[in-house]
CSV table of C-alpha atoms in Angstrom, one decimal:
chain,number,residue,atom,x,y,z
A,1,MET,CA,-97.9,7.9,-73.1
A,2,GLU,CA,-101.4,9.8,-74.1
A,3,ASN,CA,-101.7,13.2,-74.4
A,4,LEU,CA,-102.7,14.7,-71.2
A,5,PHE,CA,-102.2,18.1,-72.2
A,6,ALA,CA,-105.4,17.4,-74.4
A,7,THR,CA,-107.5,17.0,-71.4
A,8,LEU,CA,-105.1,18.7,-68.2
A,9,ASP,CA,-103.4,22.3,-68.2
A,10,ALA,CA,-100.1,22.4,-67.5
A,11,LEU,CA,-101.3,23.1,-63.3
A,12,ALA,CA,-102.5,20.0,-63.5
A,13,VAL,CA,-100.2,18.2,-65.3
A,14,ALA,CA,-97.6,20.1,-63.2
A,15,ASP,CA,-99.2,18.1,-60.2
A,16,LEU,CA,-98.9,14.5,-61.4
A,17,ILE,CA,-95.1,15.4,-61.4
A,18,LYS,CA,-94.8,16.7,-58.2
A,19,THR,CA,-96.8,13.8,-56.7
A,20,ARG,CA,-95.0,11.3,-59.2
A,21,LYS,CA,-97.7,9.9,-60.7
A,22,VAL,CA,-96.3,11.1,-64.0
A,23,GLY,CA,-92.6,11.1,-64.9
A,24,ALA,CA,-91.0,14.2,-65.9
A,25,ARG,CA,-88.6,12.7,-69.0
A,26,GLU,CA,-91.1,10.2,-69.4
A,27,LEU,CA,-93.6,13.1,-70.9
A,28,LEU,CA,-90.6,15.5,-72.1
A,29,ASP,CA,-90.3,13.0,-74.5
A,30,ALA,CA,-93.8,11.9,-75.7
A,31,THR,CA,-94.1,15.9,-75.6
A,32,LEU,CA,-91.5,16.3,-78.2
A,33,ALA,CA,-92.6,13.4,-80.2
A,34,ARG,CA,-95.8,15.4,-80.5
A,35,LEU,CA,-94.7,18.6,-80.7
A,36,ARG,CA,-92.6,17.3,-83.9
A,37,ALA,CA,-95.8,15.4,-85.2
A,38,VAL,CA,-98.1,18.2,-85.2
A,39,ASN,CA,-95.3,20.6,-86.5
A,40,GLY,CA,-94.5,19.2,-89.8
A,41,ARG,CA,-98.5,20.2,-90.5
A,42,LEU,CA,-98.6,23.8,-88.6
A,43,ASN,CA,-94.6,25.1,-89.2
A,44,ALA,CA,-95.1,27.1,-85.4
A,45,ILE,CA,-92.0,26.2,-84.4
A,46,THR,CA,-88.3,27.1,-85.3
A,47,ASP,CA,-86.2,25.3,-83.5
A,48,PHE,CA,-86.3,22.6,-81.6
A,49,TYR,CA,-83.5,21.9,-78.9
A,50,GLU,CA,-81.5,18.8,-79.5
A,51,GLY,CA,-78.8,16.5,-76.8
A,52,ASP,CA,-77.1,19.2,-75.0
A,53,LEU,CA,-79.1,21.7,-75.1
A,54,LEU,CA,-81.8,20.3,-74.8
A,55,GLU,CA,-79.9,18.9,-71.8
A,56,ARG,CA,-79.3,21.8,-70.3
A,57,SER,CA,-82.1,23.4,-70.7
A,58,ILE,CA,-83.4,20.5,-68.2
A,59,ALA,CA,-81.5,20.9,-65.4
A,60,ALA,CA,-82.0,24.4,-65.7
A,61,ALA,CA,-86.3,24.2,-65.4
A,62,GLY,CA,-86.9,24.8,-61.5
A,63,GLU,CA,-89.2,23.5,-59.3
A,64,GLY,CA,-91.6,26.1,-59.3
A,65,PRO,CA,-96.0,25.3,-60.4
A,66,PHE,CA,-95.3,24.7,-63.9
A,67,GLN,CA,-92.1,21.8,-62.4
A,68,GLY,CA,-92.0,19.6,-65.5
A,69,ILE,CA,-93.5,20.9,-68.0
A,70,PRO,CA,-92.8,21.5,-72.0
A,71,PHE,CA,-92.4,25.4,-73.0
A,72,VAL,CA,-91.4,26.9,-76.4
A,73,VAL,CA,-90.4,30.6,-76.3
A,74,LYS,CA,-91.2,33.0,-79.5
A,75,GLN,CA,-88.8,34.1,-81.7
A,76,LEU,CA,-88.5,37.7,-80.6
A,77,MET,CA,-88.7,40.3,-77.4
A,78,ALA,CA,-86.9,37.3,-75.5
A,79,ASP,CA,-83.6,35.9,-75.7
A,80,CYS,CA,-82.7,32.7,-74.5
A,81,ALA,CA,-79.2,31.6,-73.5
A,82,GLY,CA,-77.7,29.0,-76.2
A,83,THR,CA,-80.0,29.8,-78.9
A,84,ALA,CA,-80.6,32.4,-81.2
A,85,THR,CA,-83.2,35.1,-81.7
A,86,THR,CA,-83.8,35.9,-85.2
A,87,LEU,CA,-86.8,38.3,-84.8
A,88,GLY,CA,-88.4,36.2,-87.5
A,89,SER,CA,-86.2,37.2,-90.2
A,90,ARG,CA,-83.2,36.2,-92.5
A,91,PHE,CA,-81.4,38.8,-91.6
A,92,PHE,CA,-80.9,38.0,-87.9
A,93,ALA,CA,-81.2,34.2,-88.5
A,94,LYS,CA,-76.6,33.2,-88.7
A,95,GLU,CA,-77.1,36.2,-85.3
A,96,PRO,CA,-74.1,34.8,-82.4
A,97,VAL,CA,-76.2,32.7,-79.8
A,98,ALA,CA,-77.1,34.5,-76.5
A,99,ALA,CA,-75.1,34.4,-74.1
A,100,ALA,CA,-77.2,35.5,-71.1
A,101,ASP,CA,-81.9,34.4,-71.0
A,102,SER,CA,-83.5,37.5,-70.6
A,103,THR,CA,-84.5,38.0,-67.2
A,104,ALA,CA,-88.1,36.9,-68.1
A,105,VAL,CA,-86.6,33.7,-69.6
A,106,ALA,CA,-84.7,33.5,-66.8
A,107,ARG,CA,-87.7,33.0,-64.7
A,108,MET,CA,-89.7,30.8,-66.8
A,109,ARG,CA,-86.7,28.8,-65.9
A,110,ARG,CA,-87.4,29.2,-62.5
A,111,ALA,CA,-91.0,28.4,-62.4
A,112,GLY,CA,-90.0,24.8,-64.1
A,113,LEU,CA,-90.9,25.5,-67.5
A,114,VAL,CA,-88.2,23.8,-69.6
A,115,ILE,CA,-87.5,25.2,-72.4
A,116,VAL,CA,-87.9,22.7,-75.7
A,117,GLY,CA,-87.5,25.0,-79.1
A,118,ARG,CA,-88.8,28.9,-80.5
A,119,SER,CA,-91.5,29.0,-81.8
A,120,ASN,CA,-92.3,31.3,-85.8
A,121,THR,CA,-93.0,34.8,-85.6
A,122,SER,CA,-93.6,36.9,-88.2
A,123,GLU,CA,-90.6,38.9,-89.0
A,124,PHE,CA,-89.6,42.3,-86.2
A,125,GLY,CA,-93.4,41.6,-84.9
A,126,LEU,CA,-94.9,43.7,-88.0
A,127,ALA,CA,-97.3,42.0,-89.2
A,128,PRO,CA,-100.4,40.5,-87.0
A,129,THR,CA,-100.2,37.8,-88.7
A,130,THR,CA,-97.3,34.4,-89.0
A,131,GLU,CA,-96.0,34.0,-92.5
A,132,PRO,CA,-91.9,35.3,-92.6
A,133,ALA,CA,-90.6,34.6,-95.8
A,134,PHE,CA,-88.0,33.3,-93.2
A,135,GLY,CA,-89.2,30.1,-91.9
A,136,GLY,CA,-92.6,30.2,-93.6
A,137,ALA,CA,-96.2,30.7,-93.1
A,138,THR,CA,-97.7,29.1,-89.4
A,139,VAL,CA,-101.3,27.5,-90.7
A,140,SER,CA,-104.2,27.4,-87.9
A,141,PRO,CA,-105.0,23.7,-86.7
A,142,TRP,CA,-108.4,25.2,-87.5
A,143,ARG,CA,-108.3,25.0,-90.4
A,144,ASP,CA,-105.1,24.6,-93.0
A,145,ASP,CA,-106.4,27.6,-95.5
A,146,LEU,CA,-106.0,29.2,-92.6
A,147,SER,CA,-103.1,32.1,-90.5
A,148,PRO,CA,-103.4,31.5,-86.4
A,149,GLY,CA,-102.7,35.3,-86.4
A,150,GLY,CA,-99.8,37.0,-85.2
A,151,SER,CA,-96.9,37.8,-84.6
A,152,SER,CA,-96.9,35.4,-81.8
A,153,GLY,CA,-98.9,32.5,-84.4
A,154,GLY,CA,-96.4,29.7,-83.4
A,155,SER,CA,-96.9,29.9,-80.1
A,156,ALA,CA,-100.9,30.1,-80.5
A,157,ALA,CA,-100.6,27.5,-83.2
A,158,VAL,CA,-99.5,24.3,-80.8
A,159,VAL,CA,-101.3,25.1,-78.0
A,160,ALA,CA,-104.5,24.9,-80.1
A,161,ALA,CA,-103.9,21.9,-81.4
A,162,ARG,CA,-102.5,21.2,-77.9
A,163,ALA,CA,-99.1,19.9,-78.3
A,164,LEU,CA,-98.7,22.9,-75.3
A,165,PRO,CA,-101.0,23.9,-72.4
A,166,VAL,CA,-99.1,27.2,-72.8
A,167,ALA,CA,-96.1,29.0,-74.7
A,168,HIS,CA,-95.2,32.8,-74.4
A,169,ALA,CA,-96.4,35.6,-76.6
A,170,THR,CA,-95.6,39.1,-77.3
A,171,ASP,CA,-97.5,42.3,-78.2
A,172,GLY,CA,-96.7,44.7,-79.8
A,173,GLY,CA,-100.1,45.9,-81.7
A,174,GLY,CA,-102.3,42.5,-80.6
A,175,SER,CA,-99.8,39.9,-81.4
A,176,ILE,CA,-100.9,37.8,-78.0
A,177,ARG,CA,-105.3,38.7,-78.4
A,178,ILE,CA,-105.0,38.5,-81.5
A,179,PRO,CA,-104.1,34.8,-82.3
A,180,ALA,CA,-105.6,33.9,-79.3
A,181,SER,CA,-108.8,34.9,-80.9
A,182,LEU,CA,-108.5,33.0,-83.9
A,183,CYS,CA,-107.2,30.1,-82.3
A,184,GLY,CA,-109.4,29.5,-79.6
A,185,LEU,CA,-107.0,30.8,-76.5
A,186,PHE,CA,-107.4,33.1,-73.7
A,187,GLY,CA,-104.7,35.4,-74.0
A,188,LEU,CA,-104.0,38.7,-71.7
A,189,LYS,CA,-101.7,41.7,-72.3
A,190,PRO,CA,-99.8,42.5,-69.1
A,191,SER,CA,-100.3,46.2,-68.1
A,192,ARG,CA,-97.0,48.5,-69.4
A,193,GLY,CA,-94.4,47.5,-66.8
A,194,ARG,CA,-95.7,44.7,-65.1
A,195,VAL,CA,-93.5,42.1,-66.9
A,196,SER,CA,-89.1,43.4,-67.7
A,197,LEU,CA,-88.1,43.6,-71.2
A,198,ALA,CA,-84.8,43.5,-69.3
A,199,PRO,CA,-82.4,43.4,-70.7
A,200,LEU,CA,-83.7,45.5,-73.1
A,201,GLY,CA,-85.5,48.6,-71.7
A,202,GLU,CA,-88.4,49.4,-73.9
A,203,THR,CA,-90.1,48.7,-76.9
A,204,LEU,CA,-92.1,50.9,-79.4
A,205,ALA,CA,-92.2,53.8,-76.4
A,206,GLY,CA,-92.9,51.6,-74.3
A,207,ALA,CA,-96.1,49.4,-76.1
A,208,GLY,CA,-94.4,46.0,-75.9
A,209,ALA,CA,-95.0,43.0,-73.9
A,210,GLN,CA,-94.8,39.9,-73.0
A,211,LEU,CA,-96.6,36.8,-70.9
A,212,GLY,CA,-98.5,34.0,-73.2
A,213,VAL,CA,-101.3,31.9,-74.9
A,214,SER,CA,-102.6,29.0,-72.7
A,215,ILE,CA,-106.1,27.1,-72.7
A,216,SER,CA,-106.7,27.9,-69.4
A,217,VAL,CA,-107.7,31.1,-67.5
A,218,ARG,CA,-105.6,30.2,-64.3
A,219,ASP,CA,-102.3,29.3,-66.4
A,220,SER,CA,-101.7,32.4,-67.9
A,221,ALA,CA,-102.2,33.6,-64.2
A,222,ALA,CA,-99.6,31.7,-63.1
A,223,LEU,CA,-97.7,32.7,-65.5
A,224,LEU,CA,-97.7,36.2,-64.7
A,225,ASP,CA,-96.6,35.3,-60.7
A,226,ALA,CA,-93.4,33.5,-62.1
A,227,ILE,CA,-92.4,36.5,-64.3
A,228,ALA,CA,-94.2,39.5,-63.4
A,229,GLY,CA,-91.7,42.8,-61.5
A,230,ASP,CA,-89.2,44.6,-62.5
A,231,ALA,CA,-85.3,44.5,-62.8
A,232,PRO,CA,-82.9,47.2,-62.0
A,233,GLY,CA,-83.0,50.2,-64.2
A,234,ASP,CA,-86.2,49.2,-65.6
A,235,PRO,CA,-87.6,52.4,-67.2
A,236,TYR,CA,-91.5,51.1,-66.2
A,237,SER,CA,-93.0,49.9,-63.6
A,238,THR,CA,-96.7,49.0,-62.6
A,239,PRO,CA,-97.7,49.4,-59.1
A,240,PRO,CA,-98.0,45.6,-57.4
A,241,ALA,CA,-101.1,43.5,-57.1
A,242,SER,CA,-103.1,43.4,-54.1
A,243,GLY,CA,-101.9,39.2,-53.6
A,244,SER,CA,-101.5,36.9,-56.8
A,245,PHE,CA,-102.8,36.5,-60.0
A,246,LEU,CA,-103.8,32.7,-59.7
A,247,ASP,CA,-105.6,34.1,-56.0
A,248,ALA,CA,-107.6,36.7,-58.8
A,249,THR,CA,-108.7,33.6,-60.3
A,250,GLN,CA,-110.7,32.1,-57.6
A,251,ARG,CA,-112.5,34.5,-56.2
A,252,PRO,CA,-115.8,36.2,-58.0
A,253,PRO,CA,-115.1,40.3,-59.7
A,254,GLY,CA,-118.2,41.7,-58.2
A,255,ARG,CA,-119.8,44.2,-59.7
A,256,LEU,CA,-118.8,45.7,-62.3
A,257,ARG,CA,-119.6,48.5,-64.4
A,258,ILE,CA,-118.8,47.2,-68.4
A,259,ALA,CA,-119.3,49.5,-71.1
A,260,PHE,CA,-119.2,47.2,-74.5
A,261,MET,CA,-118.8,48.9,-78.5
A,262,HIS,CA,-119.6,46.8,-81.7
A,263,ALA,CA,-119.4,49.4,-84.1
A,264,LEU,CA,-115.8,51.8,-85.5
A,265,LYS,CA,-116.7,54.8,-86.2
A,266,GLY,CA,-116.1,55.6,-90.1
A,267,ARG,CA,-115.2,52.5,-91.3
A,268,VAL,CA,-116.9,49.5,-92.8
A,269,PRO,CA,-119.6,47.4,-90.1
A,270,LEU,CA,-117.8,44.3,-88.5
A,271,ASP,CA,-119.4,41.2,-89.6
A,272,PRO,CA,-122.5,40.0,-88.0
A,273,ALA,CA,-120.7,37.1,-86.5
A,274,LEU,CA,-118.7,39.8,-84.6
A,275,VAL,CA,-121.7,41.7,-83.5
A,276,ALA,CA,-123.4,39.0,-82.5
A,277,GLY,CA,-120.7,37.9,-80.3
A,278,VAL,CA,-120.5,40.8,-78.7
A,279,GLU,CA,-124.1,40.9,-77.7
A,280,GLN,CA,-124.3,37.4,-76.5
A,281,THR,CA,-121.0,38.8,-74.2
A,282,ALA,CA,-123.1,41.2,-73.0
A,283,ALA,CA,-126.5,39.8,-72.1
A,284,LEU,CA,-124.0,36.8,-70.2
A,285,LEU,CA,-122.8,39.8,-68.6
A,286,SER,CA,-125.1,40.9,-67.4
A,287,GLU,CA,-126.9,37.6,-66.3
A,288,LEU,CA,-123.4,36.7,-64.0
A,289,GLY,CA,-124.5,40.5,-62.0
A,290,HIS,CA,-122.6,42.8,-63.7
A,291,HIS,CA,-123.4,46.3,-65.1
A,292,VAL,CA,-124.0,46.3,-68.5
A,293,GLU,CA,-124.5,49.5,-71.5
A,294,GLN,CA,-123.0,50.6,-74.3
A,295,ALA,CA,-121.0,53.1,-74.4
A,296,GLU,CA,-117.2,53.9,-75.7
A,297,PRO,CA,-113.7,56.3,-75.0
A,298,GLU,CA,-113.8,59.8,-76.9
A,299,LEU,CA,-110.9,58.9,-79.3
A,300,ASP,CA,-109.1,60.1,-81.8
A,301,GLY,CA,-108.5,57.3,-84.0
A,302,ALA,CA,-106.9,58.6,-86.7
A,303,ALA,CA,-104.4,60.7,-84.5
A,304,MET,CA,-103.9,57.3,-83.1
A,305,GLY,CA,-103.0,55.2,-86.4
A,306,ALA,CA,-100.6,57.8,-87.0
A,307,ALA,CA,-99.3,57.8,-84.2
A,308,PHE,CA,-98.5,54.5,-84.3
A,309,GLY,CA,-97.3,54.5,-87.3
A,310,THR,CA,-94.4,56.7,-86.4
A,311,VAL,CA,-93.0,54.8,-83.2
A,312,MET,CA,-93.9,51.8,-85.8
A,313,ALA,CA,-91.2,52.9,-88.7
A,314,ALA,CA,-88.7,54.9,-86.4
A,315,ASN,CA,-88.3,51.5,-84.4
A,316,THR,CA,-88.2,49.6,-86.5
A,317,PHE,CA,-84.8,51.8,-88.4
A,318,THR,CA,-83.0,51.9,-85.7
A,319,ASN,CA,-83.3,48.3,-84.0
A,320,ILE,CA,-82.5,47.0,-87.7
A,321,GLN,CA,-79.3,49.8,-87.1
A,322,LEU,CA,-78.7,48.4,-82.8
A,323,ARG,CA,-79.2,44.5,-83.7
A,324,ALA,CA,-77.2,45.1,-86.6
A,325,ASN,CA,-73.9,46.5,-85.1
A,326,GLY,CA,-72.5,48.1,-88.8
A,327,ARG,CA,-73.9,45.5,-90.3
A,328,VAL,CA,-75.7,47.3,-94.0
A,329,PRO,CA,-79.0,44.4,-94.9
A,330,GLY,CA,-78.6,42.9,-98.6
A,331,ALA,CA,-81.0,42.9,-101.1
A,332,GLY,CA,-83.5,40.1,-100.0
A,333,ASP,CA,-81.8,40.2,-96.3
A,334,LEU,CA,-85.5,41.9,-95.2
A,335,GLU,CA,-89.0,41.2,-96.1
A,336,SER,CA,-90.6,44.7,-98.6
A,337,ALA,CA,-92.4,45.8,-95.9
A,338,THR,CA,-90.1,45.6,-93.3
A,339,ARG,CA,-87.7,47.1,-95.3
A,340,LEU,CA,-90.1,49.9,-96.6
A,341,THR,CA,-91.7,50.7,-93.0
A,342,ALA,CA,-87.3,50.6,-91.8
A,343,GLU,CA,-87.5,53.5,-94.7
A,344,ALA,CA,-89.6,55.6,-94.1
A,345,GLY,CA,-87.8,55.1,-90.2
A,346,SER,CA,-85.3,57.0,-90.9
A,347,LYS,CA,-86.5,60.2,-92.1
A,348,ILE,CA,-88.9,60.5,-89.6
A,349,SER,CA,-88.0,64.4,-87.4
A,350,ALA,CA,-87.6,64.0,-83.8
A,351,ASP,CA,-89.9,66.7,-84.3
A,352,THR,CA,-92.7,64.6,-85.8
A,353,TYR,CA,-91.4,61.2,-83.8
A,354,ILE,CA,-91.7,63.6,-80.0
A,355,ARG,CA,-95.3,64.4,-81.1
A,356,ALA,CA,-97.0,60.8,-81.6
A,357,VAL,CA,-95.3,59.5,-78.3
A,358,GLN,CA,-97.5,62.8,-76.8
A,359,THR,CA,-100.5,61.2,-79.1
A,360,PHE,CA,-99.8,57.8,-77.0
A,361,HIS,CA,-99.8,59.7,-74.0
A,362,ARG,CA,-103.1,62.2,-74.3
A,363,THR,CA,-104.2,58.2,-75.6
A,364,GLY,CA,-104.0,57.4,-72.0
A,365,ARG,CA,-105.1,60.4,-70.7
A,366,GLN,CA,-108.5,60.0,-73.1
A,367,LEU,CA,-108.7,56.4,-71.7
A,368,GLY,CA,-107.7,56.6,-68.5
A,369,SER,CA,-110.7,59.4,-67.5
A,370,PHE,CA,-113.5,56.8,-69.3
A,371,PHE,CA,-112.2,54.2,-66.8
A,372,GLU,CA,-113.9,56.5,-63.7
A,373,ARG,CA,-117.1,55.3,-65.1
A,374,TYR,CA,-116.5,52.3,-66.1
A,375,ASP,CA,-114.7,49.1,-65.1
A,376,ILE,CA,-113.6,47.0,-68.3
A,377,LEU,CA,-114.7,47.6,-72.0
A,378,LEU,CA,-115.5,45.1,-74.0
A,379,SER,CA,-116.1,45.0,-77.8
A,380,PRO,CA,-114.4,41.8,-80.3
A,381,THR,CA,-110.6,41.5,-80.1
A,382,VAL,CA,-110.3,41.1,-84.0
A,383,ALA,CA,-112.5,43.6,-86.9
A,384,ARG,CA,-112.6,40.0,-88.8
A,385,THR,CA,-113.9,36.3,-88.5
A,386,HIS,CA,-111.0,34.6,-89.9
A,387,LEU,CA,-107.6,35.4,-91.3
A,388,PRO,CA,-106.1,33.8,-94.9
A,389,LEU,CA,-103.1,32.6,-95.9
A,390,GLY,CA,-101.8,35.6,-97.5
A,391,THR,CA,-104.3,38.2,-96.3
A,392,VAL,CA,-101.1,40.9,-94.7
A,393,ARG,CA,-98.9,40.5,-97.0
A,394,MET,CA,-94.9,41.9,-96.1
A,395,ASP,CA,-94.1,40.9,-100.7
A,396,GLY,CA,-95.2,44.3,-101.8
A,397,SER,CA,-95.8,48.2,-100.7
A,398,LEU,CA,-97.2,49.5,-97.7
A,399,ALA,CA,-99.9,50.2,-99.3
A,400,LEU,CA,-100.8,47.0,-99.7
A,401,TYR,CA,-99.1,45.8,-96.0
A,402,GLU,CA,-101.4,48.6,-94.0
A,403,GLU,CA,-104.8,47.5,-95.9
A,404,GLY,CA,-104.7,43.8,-94.2
A,405,LEU,CA,-103.5,44.8,-91.3
A,406,ALA,CA,-105.9,47.4,-90.6
A,407,PRO,CA,-109.1,45.3,-89.6
A,408,MET,CA,-106.4,43.2,-86.9
A,409,VAL,CA,-105.5,46.3,-85.2
A,410,PRO,CA,-108.4,48.7,-84.2
A,411,PHE,CA,-109.4,47.3,-80.9
A,412,THR,CA,-106.0,46.3,-79.5
A,413,SER,CA,-103.5,48.8,-80.8
A,414,VAL,CA,-104.8,51.7,-78.2
A,415,CYS,CA,-103.7,49.2,-75.3
A,416,ASN,CA,-100.2,49.1,-76.6
A,417,MET,CA,-100.3,53.0,-76.6
A,418,THR,CA,-102.0,53.6,-73.4
A,419,GLY,CA,-100.2,50.6,-71.7
A,420,VAL,CA,-103.4,49.1,-70.1
A,421,PRO,CA,-104.3,45.5,-69.8
A,422,ALA,CA,-106.9,43.5,-71.9
A,423,MET,CA,-107.2,39.5,-72.8
A,424,SER,CA,-108.8,38.2,-74.7
A,425,VAL,CA,-111.2,35.4,-74.5
A,426,PRO,CA,-112.8,32.5,-76.4
A,427,LEU,CA,-116.6,33.6,-75.5
A,428,ALA,CA,-117.9,34.1,-79.9
A,429,TRP,CA,-118.0,31.4,-82.8
A,430,THR,CA,-118.4,31.7,-86.5
A,431,GLY,CA,-121.4,29.1,-88.8
A,432,ASP,CA,-119.3,26.9,-89.4
A,433,GLY,CA,-117.4,26.1,-86.3
A,434,LEU,CA,-114.0,29.4,-85.9
A,435,PRO,CA,-113.1,30.8,-82.7
A,436,ILE,CA,-114.2,34.2,-82.3
A,437,GLY,CA,-112.2,36.1,-78.9
A,438,MET,CA,-114.3,38.5,-77.3
A,439,HIS,CA,-111.6,42.0,-76.1
A,440,PHE,CA,-111.7,42.9,-72.7
A,441,VAL,CA,-109.6,45.8,-71.2
A,442,GLY,CA,-109.0,47.3,-67.8
A,443,ARG,CA,-106.9,50.4,-66.4
A,444,LEU,CA,-103.7,49.9,-66.2
A,445,GLY,CA,-102.7,47.6,-63.4
A,446,ALA,CA,-106.1,46.4,-63.4
A,447,GLU,CA,-105.1,42.5,-64.2
A,448,GLU,CA,-106.5,40.5,-61.2
A,449,MET,CA,-109.9,42.1,-62.3
A,450,LEU,CA,-108.9,40.8,-65.7
A,451,PHE,CA,-108.5,37.2,-64.2
A,452,SER,CA,-111.0,37.4,-62.0
A,453,LEU,CA,-113.7,37.9,-65.1
A,454,ALA,CA,-112.4,36.1,-67.0
A,455,ALA,CA,-111.9,32.7,-64.6
A,456,GLN,CA,-116.1,33.5,-64.1
A,457,LEU,CA,-116.3,33.4,-67.5
A,458,GLU,CA,-114.4,30.4,-67.9
A,459,GLN,CA,-116.8,28.7,-65.6
A,460,ALA,CA,-120.2,29.8,-67.1
A,461,ARG,CA,-119.2,29.5,-71.1
A,462,SER,CA,-116.2,27.0,-70.7
A,463,TRP,CA,-114.1,27.2,-74.6
A,464,ARG,CA,-111.6,23.8,-73.1
A,465,GLU,CA,-114.1,21.5,-74.8
A,466,ARG,CA,-113.9,22.9,-78.1
A,467,ARG,CA,-110.9,21.9,-80.1
A,468,PRO,CA,-109.7,22.4,-83.5
A,469,PRO,CA,-109.5,19.3,-86.5
A,470,LEU,CA,-105.8,19.3,-85.8
A,471,GLN,CA,-104.5,18.4,-82.4
A,472,ALA,CA,-101.8,16.6,-81.2
């Protein structure tokens, strides 16, 4: 069977299944064969469903908008009944299998998605790359010496390779948007509380979110329609949208007030390709009728970085303790940077942690004030054009880890701290043909506006014909 995902998105193929022009089982078998073949090069999927587990997954899929579409779920922040959630860690690799689906996963199944495996992630999602010691490095389909980014790099790699049209991804500091940028995909991080994390309460003081990466804008919009909404007892919720997110992709966004920035105060100047990408995108937005000007919010970058580090370290320590249920990590059970982060977290006082959370909230107020004057903030997604394997080191000191981390998250992590939605859209390219994502941030609850703008940009400057050398 030909690879329909080479040219069609998930919603288009689901329509072929619903109208019986394509057999669901035939599509599934052919997709699994291609996934296995491409995974030999990418190392993007850690576990394939087989036998009874696969049959139960097929039976659990509903007749929703994604009817019959194969799908993988990241090994982080989401449980799938019958499989262990390893968090990319050797220490949790032998955990008992999950007894039930997470709320979002159950909703994915009801939407018609057939879960066929779990995708690779960095250990606990700490690194903006996907090179865990447990399971090994995922490589980019664009070039095999590059990382697809992380921590949702496994999902991004298989979608970029056209083995799947859409896949699950999570985001605690940029982990949807970073691999979307480096792989030439669309990726949107929803507002805090838009998608339930149940049975979890929150992650990283509310910084964590989940959705997916996709080739088309409308697939991500339909996925958000399928899994959005809180669950009983959730600590956060976002006001409901005025309509469906898929409908938002089918209407113009109107004339938006867009600010753009391509500099980082006190940091090394950005690569000229990133600056050019922002300026070209700003020009395109102006041509589309939007009001565009250079501006940026007044934020305390040093305070934000310290606060995020505090929250990350404290959560890493506590989450290991809770999940381990009394087990103590032995030598080699955790990667060096993970262990050192947890050790740092064990020494953080309640006062220091609360002050860090207050910095999150203060930053949210400052960003909220900025969005009274503008609808959108544009920047690069990542402060580098590509990510060679081994750049972000998890096998040494915290200083070495942080050195690789710093250029990856300066534009993305503020959205996690403040809970606002943001998306990476593949609108620029390096001279040697690698994708560069442009980052668009909106006010809390503004996913409809972001999807409308993304669809407008997709129509004006389609990226779907640009494909990596390695394809399924």
